[in-house]
């Protein structure tokens, strides 16, 4: 029993140690994460896949942080590890109480990280504001669940209202519509150091997905809640992808991409809630976890790639190229673009397959599914453009080149490819088959098996091997490419102007003028920020005023110290209550 | 100087050269232009095109300031192929050879205008060659306008009409060659005389062929979409087809006395976009053919009397070249050129082009706008020394 | 699609090189003259074709022979497969540019001889220089020549580039092919290239 909770103990220990020895702290976190996944992961028990996903992300980010966090002062590592600890608590939770405590332990250090990193603390308050909305809603869901079932434990409920309220709470944290219209998540996530941005984007939002999935498994099917999720998801996908494409801050780009991916996950979850066929349902569940896996791991990769450049904006990056980094980046970004041979490719295929198979159910759900599937495919297209932007314009870094970080980026990329290849092993046997007559042997092919007319089939191993073979053949034939470098021709004159990332994505700004509200004013290109966002800034401002007032009234110290005190008090109370409970 | 005097601004603006600002009736001393360098914003880039690149017929450089796709501003650097032509102190006949080569594609307009200025200076009665010169210039106008429309088709990637117009252009060039013994009117003009075999001019076939292409282009939705509402400009200081495309009834065929046309009707459009310029040019092709056909019935083939009385004087002339007003000022002493000054239509057209292209256009509109003005750098960048 | 049929309907015929249409100027001149030529193209009564701008003033007689070119070098056989030209304007009056343009008109259709235009000197086999020497273009011509892959040719088109004509200074480069005339007629241009490649005897 105590062994089962060992990782939790280790990680809180790590948080404390890391204040003095941050390297040790990070290594301990990585070890705790590995043990955690070993203890909890069970094959074919899909909800436990979330543990594996989280653990992989934590290991990668902790390893990356060892060199990365050097520039960020001593507070970064304890706060980072505390956030991870909070998430671990969430994953351990069997009842609402522990879940909520984990939720808060995860969130509060996150605000602090943002507050400490940014001179202007408005971002931290915006972050806090949205997170607290989510906490309030989740507590409400807990209370309602208690009302219906008589216990705070996660048990079967036969009412969909708990799921709905909980999901809205989680969505607020995930930055989805309607909480996304303003860009709070990308701005907040973009304001933290890259390693923290990575866990905010990759795992903090994963916790939301985890919670929703967990409750969806306990709740009854509901067509309306399902369709609502799908619609919210799709809007998020389209807007997230568009904004990602035009974003000039690299970390904000990652943030928007997270919204897009979470949108996809939410709409697939909606499908799960709405569908009542058990074969299809399981397939959809697998889709959710595989997609979450692809998103979280690749998103981590994206943030560490960006962190590796040492800058925030595309315009600040300049010329150093490193093959290892490029290769890792290539796999990571192709995964985020939904391309093969990476896990993201498989995940996207499964999403589209799930939606199009649902069309066989006919009725309103069938129609919604077809439209949703096509829109998601479109969103993926935009995402590819956004990812290409990252690929081209981060090929350079102005920080002193750290080889170690490139190794981690490559590792991250390779993990995505490996997971793609072994995916048939972790997907339930029922969905694995083969067509021996065309030399695809049993056990190598994934299909949805819902109707005898499959929409599509995929065989990761074969794809990988084919790509490999063709690469080798091409190499054998052409050998190392003979490159002849010659001067570029630019009308015959010198011009040291480079195509930049803003110019790259300006086409969309202009095409979607109406939606993005781009216009020229006095020769200046203006992109009107959302009205909603302006209101939010006001709200956050008011919130900050009140907090400051309270802080000055009751504690004669800095606001940061006050918050730090808050966490420790909170952690203590929570741990005591949960143990007692 | 029958038609002009030195003085202040009077009437519409014709253009400038490095010495004078020229107006409808006066030559004023030049007010220096201020060519401020365009600063780019941090997110913008200077997109460089030219001076030597595929798609450019002459050497000219554009530096486009763009935040991506849209053109916010543009600088045109035309100085690359600036030629210094030694012409001061040449005798008139020798100077003529050089004037012919200022803009080879518009030799007729340049030479005729130069000769008209000389005839003004030396007080020569030139009414006898008036009609022949009109025929010559209108022929050149037909070819020039067809060339501009060909350029528009080329920009749109419309190979079939482009080649058909190129075919027509060559056909007209051959008519010119048969009539004037040179494909570009070189050596065809003399004082008060045009050497040409005018009964070789047959334009009815050209009229039908051009009319058919013109109508097909009007029917083509894709082509219309590409040229409508792009490169809009409406400026009181404009000339030629560009002025007439935005509703100004500016035409030296009406408001200059150097060459006398009788009752010419000006065709105008209001919008001032590339489409309007296309319309004006197309209709002027048809109108020019009618003018020529009418004049051909009237002229004889006899030689004019070229007796020269004076050998010194100052003279000016302004006529409507295919691209707009062209102006020459000469000062002759002892049959030698003492001073020479010209204003080419490309001067105003380039200013208009700059305004048009940054008026809410994207990079792909660039070629359409550029082609629609029919600018020639050769006539713009000459220094007479 | 509509244009495709329009194109076919029109049936413009490309002309055979042998039944070329006749022009007097520019064509080879013959005879003797004492005329004081404005470009000094007559020395000792003899005609120097490189300098002539065909001003029609002397009493040399035009022969209608448009083969006005010099080929100063053996042209590599590889250009028979395809030949890409990159025109560059140093300081023309515009007529040379237009005539060069004209060789791609349906009457001449130079593409049939596997002669094409290139959009950048980096893909070009020959640089076609037109016009007189100008300060502004000197460096650019140099750059263009450097940017071209080997083997490469230099073609001078028009009296201006070869002798300076009547306008100014010549381009100070040794041309592999010189195409004469002011401006050279399209047939002269085509013939010069075909002859240089050994396509016609
Ligand atoms: S035609 Fe003109 S340039 Fe040629 S030789 Fe005779 S006078 Fe000289
Ligand atoms: S050679 Fe003659 S036609 Fe060619 S650019 Fe020179 S002057 Fe013009």
PDB file of C-alpha atoms in Angstrom, chain A residues 178-405:
ATOM      1  CA  UNK A 178     -16.513  29.656 -24.798  1.00  0.00           C
ATOM      2  CA  UNK A 179     -13.547  30.278 -22.546  1.00  0.00           C
ATOM      3  CA  UNK A 180     -11.207  30.411 -25.453  1.00  0.00           C
ATOM      4  CA  UNK A 181     -12.551  33.226 -27.599  1.00  0.00           C
ATOM      5  CA  UNK A 182     -10.213  35.443 -25.730  1.00  0.00           C
ATOM      6  CA  UNK A 183      -6.715  34.110 -25.861  1.00  0.00           C
ATOM      7  CA  UNK A 184      -6.197  33.652 -22.169  1.00  0.00           C
ATOM      8  CA  UNK A 185      -4.649  30.232 -22.337  1.00  0.00           C
ATOM      9  CA  UNK A 186      -1.999  30.955 -24.939  1.00  0.00           C
ATOM     10  CA  UNK A 187      -1.095  34.185 -23.221  1.00  0.00           C
ATOM     11  CA  UNK A 188      -0.887  32.577 -19.812  1.00  0.00           C
ATOM     12  CA  UNK A 189       0.937  29.499 -21.073  1.00  0.00           C
ATOM     13  CA  UNK A 190       3.162  31.643 -23.211  1.00  0.00           C
ATOM     14  CA  UNK A 191       4.179  33.684 -20.223  1.00  0.00           C
ATOM     15  CA  UNK A 192       5.843  30.858 -18.341  1.00  0.00           C
ATOM     16  CA  UNK A 193       9.292  29.398 -18.940  1.00  0.00           C
ATOM     17  CA  UNK A 194       9.150  26.745 -21.656  1.00  0.00           C
ATOM     18  CA  UNK A 195       9.386  23.718 -19.371  1.00  0.00           C
ATOM     19  CA  UNK A 196       6.406  24.937 -17.377  1.00  0.00           C
ATOM     20  CA  UNK A 197       4.520  25.897 -20.527  1.00  0.00           C
ATOM     21  CA  UNK A 198       5.087  22.330 -21.650  1.00  0.00           C
ATOM     22  CA  UNK A 199       3.487  20.775 -18.612  1.00  0.00           C
ATOM     23  CA  UNK A 200       0.700  23.356 -18.569  1.00  0.00           C
ATOM     24  CA  UNK A 201      -0.153  22.654 -22.160  1.00  0.00           C
ATOM     25  CA  UNK A 202       0.586  18.959 -22.330  1.00  0.00           C
ATOM     26  CA  UNK A 203      -0.529  17.643 -18.946  1.00  0.00           C
ATOM     27  CA  UNK A 204      -2.551  20.287 -17.140  1.00  0.00           C
ATOM     28  CA  UNK A 205      -5.097  20.202 -19.910  1.00  0.00           C
ATOM     29  CA  UNK A 206      -4.699  16.413 -19.994  1.00  0.00           C
ATOM     30  CA  UNK A 207      -6.043  16.389 -16.451  1.00  0.00           C
ATOM     31  CA  UNK A 208      -9.201  17.997 -17.762  1.00  0.00           C
ATOM     32  CA  UNK A 209      -9.482  15.343 -20.439  1.00  0.00           C
ATOM     33  CA  UNK A 210      -8.814  12.664 -17.859  1.00  0.00           C
ATOM     34  CA  UNK A 211     -11.544  13.996 -15.585  1.00  0.00           C
ATOM     35  CA  UNK A 212     -14.088  14.264 -18.365  1.00  0.00           C
ATOM     36  CA  UNK A 213     -13.300  10.804 -19.678  1.00  0.00           C
ATOM     37  CA  UNK A 214     -13.493   9.323 -16.219  1.00  0.00           C
ATOM     38  CA  UNK A 215     -16.900  10.859 -15.581  1.00  0.00           C
ATOM     39  CA  UNK A 216     -18.104  10.018 -19.074  1.00  0.00           C
ATOM     40  CA  UNK A 217     -17.349   6.363 -18.344  1.00  0.00           C
ATOM     41  CA  UNK A 218     -19.500   6.617 -15.220  1.00  0.00           C
ATOM     42  CA  UNK A 219     -22.332   8.577 -16.798  1.00  0.00           C
ATOM     43  CA  UNK A 220     -25.155   7.389 -19.038  1.00  0.00           C
ATOM     44  CA  UNK A 221     -25.126   8.072 -22.791  1.00  0.00           C
ATOM     45  CA  UNK A 222     -26.629  11.375 -23.716  1.00  0.00           C
ATOM     46  CA  UNK A 223     -27.155  12.559 -27.257  1.00  0.00           C
ATOM     47  CA  UNK A 224     -27.523  16.208 -26.344  1.00  0.00           C
ATOM     48  CA  UNK A 225     -24.513  16.508 -24.106  1.00  0.00           C
ATOM     49  CA  UNK A 226     -22.544  14.629 -26.757  1.00  0.00           C
ATOM     50  CA  UNK A 227     -23.547  16.918 -29.593  1.00  0.00           C
ATOM     51  CA  UNK A 228     -22.903  19.955 -27.402  1.00  0.00           C
ATOM     52  CA  UNK A 229     -19.371  18.697 -26.791  1.00  0.00           C
ATOM     53  CA  UNK A 230     -18.859  18.054 -30.476  1.00  0.00           C
ATOM     54  CA  UNK A 231     -19.941  21.562 -31.414  1.00  0.00           C
ATOM     55  CA  UNK A 232     -17.821  23.219 -28.748  1.00  0.00           C
ATOM     56  CA  UNK A 233     -14.907  21.033 -29.772  1.00  0.00           C
ATOM     57  CA  UNK A 234     -15.172  21.884 -33.448  1.00  0.00           C
ATOM     58  CA  UNK A 235     -15.316  25.617 -32.863  1.00  0.00           C
ATOM     59  CA  UNK A 236     -12.237  25.328 -30.701  1.00  0.00           C
ATOM     60  CA  UNK A 237     -10.445  23.284 -33.333  1.00  0.00           C
ATOM     61  CA  UNK A 238     -11.027  25.825 -36.071  1.00  0.00           C
ATOM     62  CA  UNK A 239     -10.247  28.909 -34.049  1.00  0.00           C
ATOM     63  CA  UNK A 240      -7.329  27.312 -32.259  1.00  0.00           C
ATOM     64  CA  UNK A 241      -5.726  26.253 -35.512  1.00  0.00           C
ATOM     65  CA  UNK A 242      -6.288  29.620 -37.157  1.00  0.00           C
ATOM     66  CA  UNK A 243      -4.908  31.624 -34.295  1.00  0.00           C
ATOM     67  CA  UNK A 244      -1.975  29.253 -33.971  1.00  0.00           C
ATOM     68  CA  UNK A 245      -1.139  29.900 -37.601  1.00  0.00           C
ATOM     69  CA  UNK A 246      -1.047  33.655 -37.218  1.00  0.00           C
ATOM     70  CA  UNK A 247       0.625  33.731 -33.826  1.00  0.00           C
ATOM     71  CA  UNK A 248       3.991  35.441 -33.655  1.00  0.00           C
ATOM     72  CA  UNK A 249       4.836  34.381 -30.129  1.00  0.00           C
ATOM     73  CA  UNK A 250       6.121  30.840 -30.404  1.00  0.00           C
ATOM     74  CA  UNK A 251       4.764  29.730 -27.071  1.00  0.00           C
ATOM     75  CA  UNK A 252       1.369  31.262 -27.765  1.00  0.00           C
ATOM     76  CA  UNK A 253       1.376  29.287 -30.968  1.00  0.00           C
ATOM     77  CA  UNK A 254       1.830  26.189 -28.848  1.00  0.00           C
ATOM     78  CA  UNK A 255      -0.997  27.350 -26.611  1.00  0.00           C
ATOM     79  CA  UNK A 256      -3.391  27.787 -29.500  1.00  0.00           C
ATOM     80  CA  UNK A 257      -2.381  24.462 -30.880  1.00  0.00           C
ATOM     81  CA  UNK A 258      -3.290  22.990 -27.489  1.00  0.00           C
ATOM     82  CA  UNK A 259      -6.735  24.516 -27.762  1.00  0.00           C
ATOM     83  CA  UNK A 260      -7.072  22.960 -31.174  1.00  0.00           C
ATOM     84  CA  UNK A 261      -6.021  19.526 -29.945  1.00  0.00           C
ATOM     85  CA  UNK A 262      -8.191  19.712 -26.872  1.00  0.00           C
ATOM     86  CA  UNK A 263     -11.059  20.713 -29.101  1.00  0.00           C
ATOM     87  CA  UNK A 264     -10.562  17.532 -31.087  1.00  0.00           C
ATOM     88  CA  UNK A 265     -10.420  15.463 -27.942  1.00  0.00           C
ATOM     89  CA  UNK A 266     -13.546  17.070 -26.566  1.00  0.00           C
ATOM     90  CA  UNK A 267     -15.495  16.432 -29.720  1.00  0.00           C
ATOM     91  CA  UNK A 268     -14.388  12.807 -29.779  1.00  0.00           C
ATOM     92  CA  UNK A 269     -15.455  12.600 -26.151  1.00  0.00           C
ATOM     93  CA  UNK A 270     -18.770  14.065 -27.240  1.00  0.00           C
ATOM     94  CA  UNK A 271     -19.023  11.234 -29.734  1.00  0.00           C
ATOM     95  CA  UNK A 272     -18.284   8.795 -26.950  1.00  0.00           C
ATOM     96  CA  UNK A 273     -21.060  10.249 -24.808  1.00  0.00           C
ATOM     97  CA  UNK A 274     -23.547  10.220 -27.653  1.00  0.00           C
ATOM     98  CA  UNK A 275     -22.909   6.808 -29.214  1.00  0.00           C
ATOM     99  CA  UNK A 276     -24.588   3.784 -27.711  1.00  0.00           C
ATOM    100  CA  UNK A 277     -22.976   1.000 -29.675  1.00  0.00           C
ATOM    101  CA  UNK A 278     -20.439  -0.776 -27.507  1.00  0.00           C
ATOM    102  CA  UNK A 279     -17.988  -1.741 -30.291  1.00  0.00           C
ATOM    103  CA  UNK A 280     -17.839   1.769 -31.603  1.00  0.00           C
ATOM    104  CA  UNK A 281     -17.743   3.198 -28.095  1.00  0.00           C
ATOM    105  CA  UNK A 282     -14.636   1.261 -27.198  1.00  0.00           C
ATOM    106  CA  UNK A 283     -13.015   2.270 -30.440  1.00  0.00           C
ATOM    107  CA  UNK A 284     -13.794   5.899 -29.629  1.00  0.00           C
ATOM    108  CA  UNK A 285     -12.375   5.517 -26.147  1.00  0.00           C
ATOM    109  CA  UNK A 286      -9.153   4.165 -27.606  1.00  0.00           C
ATOM    110  CA  UNK A 287      -9.155   7.089 -30.017  1.00  0.00           C
ATOM    111  CA  UNK A 288      -9.377   9.500 -27.107  1.00  0.00           C
ATOM    112  CA  UNK A 289      -6.400   8.035 -25.311  1.00  0.00           C
ATOM    113  CA  UNK A 290      -4.275   7.651 -28.412  1.00  0.00           C
ATOM    114  CA  UNK A 291      -5.030  11.209 -29.451  1.00  0.00           C
ATOM    115  CA  UNK A 292      -4.347  12.493 -25.947  1.00  0.00           C
ATOM    116  CA  UNK A 293      -1.103  10.562 -25.968  1.00  0.00           C
ATOM    117  CA  UNK A 294      -0.019  12.002 -29.304  1.00  0.00           C
ATOM    118  CA  UNK A 295      -1.033  15.501 -28.344  1.00  0.00           C
ATOM    119  CA  UNK A 296       0.602  15.537 -24.928  1.00  0.00           C
ATOM    120  CA  UNK A 297       3.910  14.044 -25.934  1.00  0.00           C
ATOM    121  CA  UNK A 298       4.238  16.031 -29.121  1.00  0.00           C
ATOM    122  CA  UNK A 299       3.162  19.247 -27.409  1.00  0.00           C
ATOM    123  CA  UNK A 300       5.883  18.725 -24.858  1.00  0.00           C
ATOM    124  CA  UNK A 301       8.264  18.387 -27.754  1.00  0.00           C
ATOM    125  CA  UNK A 302       6.999  21.587 -29.293  1.00  0.00           C
ATOM    126  CA  UNK A 303       7.552  23.570 -26.128  1.00  0.00           C
ATOM    127  CA  UNK A 304      11.016  22.260 -25.485  1.00  0.00           C
ATOM    128  CA  UNK A 305      11.912  22.963 -29.107  1.00  0.00           C
ATOM    129  CA  UNK A 306      10.756  26.508 -28.634  1.00  0.00           C
ATOM    130  CA  UNK A 307      12.493  26.738 -25.272  1.00  0.00           C
ATOM    131  CA  UNK A 308      15.664  25.510 -26.911  1.00  0.00           C
ATOM    132  CA  UNK A 309      15.764  28.554 -29.206  1.00  0.00           C
ATOM    133  CA  UNK A 310      16.010  30.766 -26.151  1.00  0.00           C
ATOM    134  CA  UNK A 311      13.587  33.346 -27.518  1.00  0.00           C
ATOM    135  CA  UNK A 312       9.912  34.040 -27.370  1.00  0.00           C
ATOM    136  CA  UNK A 313       9.143  35.543 -30.723  1.00  0.00           C
ATOM    137  CA  UNK A 314       9.939  34.207 -34.141  1.00  0.00           C
ATOM    138  CA  UNK A 315      11.546  37.504 -35.007  1.00  0.00           C
ATOM    139  CA  UNK A 316      14.173  37.083 -32.306  1.00  0.00           C
ATOM    140  CA  UNK A 317      15.435  33.757 -33.547  1.00  0.00           C
ATOM    141  CA  UNK A 318      18.445  33.584 -35.835  1.00  0.00           C
ATOM    142  CA  UNK A 319      20.708  31.224 -37.621  1.00  0.00           C
ATOM    143  CA  UNK A 320      22.053  28.018 -36.133  1.00  0.00           C
ATOM    144  CA  UNK A 321      21.114  24.689 -37.602  1.00  0.00           C
ATOM    145  CA  UNK A 322      21.528  21.306 -36.009  1.00  0.00           C
ATOM    146  CA  UNK A 323      20.538  18.057 -37.686  1.00  0.00           C
ATOM    147  CA  UNK A 324      19.630  16.216 -34.535  1.00  0.00           C
ATOM    148  CA  UNK A 325      17.355  18.983 -33.429  1.00  0.00           C
ATOM    149  CA  UNK A 326      15.785  19.200 -36.886  1.00  0.00           C
ATOM    150  CA  UNK A 327      15.064  15.492 -37.056  1.00  0.00           C
ATOM    151  CA  UNK A 328      13.462  15.426 -33.610  1.00  0.00           C
ATOM    152  CA  UNK A 329      11.505  18.519 -34.462  1.00  0.00           C
ATOM    153  CA  UNK A 330      10.397  16.969 -37.715  1.00  0.00           C
ATOM    154  CA  UNK A 331       8.818  13.975 -35.976  1.00  0.00           C
ATOM    155  CA  UNK A 332       7.265  16.103 -33.271  1.00  0.00           C
ATOM    156  CA  UNK A 333       5.730  18.566 -35.683  1.00  0.00           C
ATOM    157  CA  UNK A 334       4.533  15.906 -38.090  1.00  0.00           C
ATOM    158  CA  UNK A 335       2.774  14.294 -35.172  1.00  0.00           C
ATOM    159  CA  UNK A 336       1.081  17.578 -34.327  1.00  0.00           C
ATOM    160  CA  UNK A 337       0.133  18.010 -37.974  1.00  0.00           C
ATOM    161  CA  UNK A 338      -1.474  14.584 -37.987  1.00  0.00           C
ATOM    162  CA  UNK A 339       1.032  13.133 -40.437  1.00  0.00           C
ATOM    163  CA  UNK A 340       2.606   9.704 -40.666  1.00  0.00           C
ATOM    164  CA  UNK A 341       4.800   8.008 -39.500  1.00  0.00           C
ATOM    165  CA  UNK A 342       4.139   9.365 -36.069  1.00  0.00           C
ATOM    166  CA  UNK A 343       1.586   8.770 -33.387  1.00  0.00           C
ATOM    167  CA  UNK A 344      -0.254  11.961 -34.331  1.00  0.00           C
ATOM    168  CA  UNK A 345      -0.890  10.544 -37.785  1.00  0.00           C
ATOM    169  CA  UNK A 346      -2.471   7.439 -36.337  1.00  0.00           C
ATOM    170  CA  UNK A 347      -4.476   9.479 -33.835  1.00  0.00           C
ATOM    171  CA  UNK A 348      -5.855  11.783 -36.492  1.00  0.00           C
ATOM    172  CA  UNK A 349      -6.754   8.843 -38.660  1.00  0.00           C
ATOM    173  CA  UNK A 350      -8.606   7.267 -35.747  1.00  0.00           C
ATOM    174  CA  UNK A 351     -10.505  10.477 -35.046  1.00  0.00           C
ATOM    175  CA  UNK A 352     -11.650  10.826 -38.628  1.00  0.00           C
ATOM    176  CA  UNK A 353     -12.462   7.136 -38.782  1.00  0.00           C
ATOM    177  CA  UNK A 354     -14.508   7.362 -35.579  1.00  0.00           C
ATOM    178  CA  UNK A 355     -16.515  10.274 -36.923  1.00  0.00           C
ATOM    179  CA  UNK A 356     -17.128   8.781 -40.309  1.00  0.00           C
ATOM    180  CA  UNK A 357     -18.074   5.396 -38.876  1.00  0.00           C
ATOM    181  CA  UNK A 358     -20.584   7.115 -36.652  1.00  0.00           C
ATOM    182  CA  UNK A 359     -22.306   8.286 -39.793  1.00  0.00           C
ATOM    183  CA  UNK A 360     -23.557   4.699 -40.153  1.00  0.00           C
ATOM    184  CA  UNK A 361     -25.747   5.344 -37.133  1.00  0.00           C
ATOM    185  CA  UNK A 362     -27.765   7.835 -39.199  1.00  0.00           C
ATOM    186  CA  UNK A 363     -30.049  10.376 -37.581  1.00  0.00           C
ATOM    187  CA  UNK A 364     -28.912  13.713 -36.155  1.00  0.00           C
ATOM    188  CA  UNK A 365     -25.771  12.172 -34.713  1.00  0.00           C
ATOM    189  CA  UNK A 366     -24.760  10.689 -38.063  1.00  0.00           C
ATOM    190  CA  UNK A 367     -25.115  14.051 -39.797  1.00  0.00           C
ATOM    191  CA  UNK A 368     -23.271  15.897 -37.036  1.00  0.00           C
ATOM    192  CA  UNK A 369     -20.506  13.332 -37.180  1.00  0.00           C
ATOM    193  CA  UNK A 370     -19.947  13.707 -40.925  1.00  0.00           C
ATOM    194  CA  UNK A 371     -19.801  17.492 -40.717  1.00  0.00           C
ATOM    195  CA  UNK A 372     -17.621  17.386 -37.621  1.00  0.00           C
ATOM    196  CA  UNK A 373     -15.229  14.900 -39.206  1.00  0.00           C
ATOM    197  CA  UNK A 374     -14.735  17.095 -42.227  1.00  0.00           C
ATOM    198  CA  UNK A 375     -14.230  20.228 -40.154  1.00  0.00           C
ATOM    199  CA  UNK A 376     -11.654  18.513 -37.995  1.00  0.00           C
ATOM    200  CA  UNK A 377      -9.821  17.416 -41.096  1.00  0.00           C
ATOM    201  CA  UNK A 378      -9.832  21.037 -42.209  1.00  0.00           C
ATOM    202  CA  UNK A 379      -8.517  22.166 -38.837  1.00  0.00           C
ATOM    203  CA  UNK A 380      -5.694  19.674 -39.168  1.00  0.00           C
ATOM    204  CA  UNK A 381      -4.822  21.329 -42.452  1.00  0.00           C
ATOM    205  CA  UNK A 382      -4.427  24.697 -40.775  1.00  0.00           C
ATOM    206  CA  UNK A 383      -2.483  23.025 -38.004  1.00  0.00           C
ATOM    207  CA  UNK A 384      -0.034  21.690 -40.567  1.00  0.00           C
ATOM    208  CA  UNK A 385       0.570  25.221 -41.795  1.00  0.00           C
ATOM    209  CA  UNK A 386       1.152  26.424 -38.244  1.00  0.00           C
ATOM    210  CA  UNK A 387       3.572  23.584 -37.597  1.00  0.00           C
ATOM    211  CA  UNK A 388       5.470  24.330 -40.793  1.00  0.00           C
ATOM    212  CA  UNK A 389       5.870  27.835 -39.479  1.00  0.00           C
ATOM    213  CA  UNK A 390       7.505  26.467 -36.352  1.00  0.00           C
ATOM    214  CA  UNK A 391       9.623  24.155 -38.442  1.00  0.00           C
ATOM    215  CA  UNK A 392      10.998  26.857 -40.712  1.00  0.00           C
ATOM    216  CA  UNK A 393      11.342  29.735 -38.379  1.00  0.00           C
ATOM    217  CA  UNK A 394      12.896  27.992 -35.393  1.00  0.00           C
ATOM    218  CA  UNK A 395      15.636  26.439 -37.408  1.00  0.00           C
ATOM    219  CA  UNK A 396      17.816  28.894 -35.695  1.00  0.00           C
ATOM    220  CA  UNK A 397      18.614  29.756 -32.117  1.00  0.00           C
ATOM    221  CA  UNK A 398      20.373  32.663 -30.500  1.00  0.00           C
ATOM    222  CA  UNK A 399      21.063  30.942 -27.224  1.00  0.00           C
ATOM    223  CA  UNK A 400      24.347  29.202 -26.722  1.00  0.00           C
ATOM    224  CA  UNK A 401      23.786  25.870 -28.371  1.00  0.00           C
ATOM    225  CA  UNK A 402      23.269  23.112 -25.826  1.00  0.00           C
ATOM    226  CA  UNK A 403      23.774  19.681 -27.351  1.00  0.00           C
ATOM    227  CA  UNK A 404      22.077  17.967 -24.424  1.00  0.00           C
ATOM    228  CA  UNK A 405      18.796  19.706 -25.183  1.00  0.00           C
TER     229      UNK A 405
END
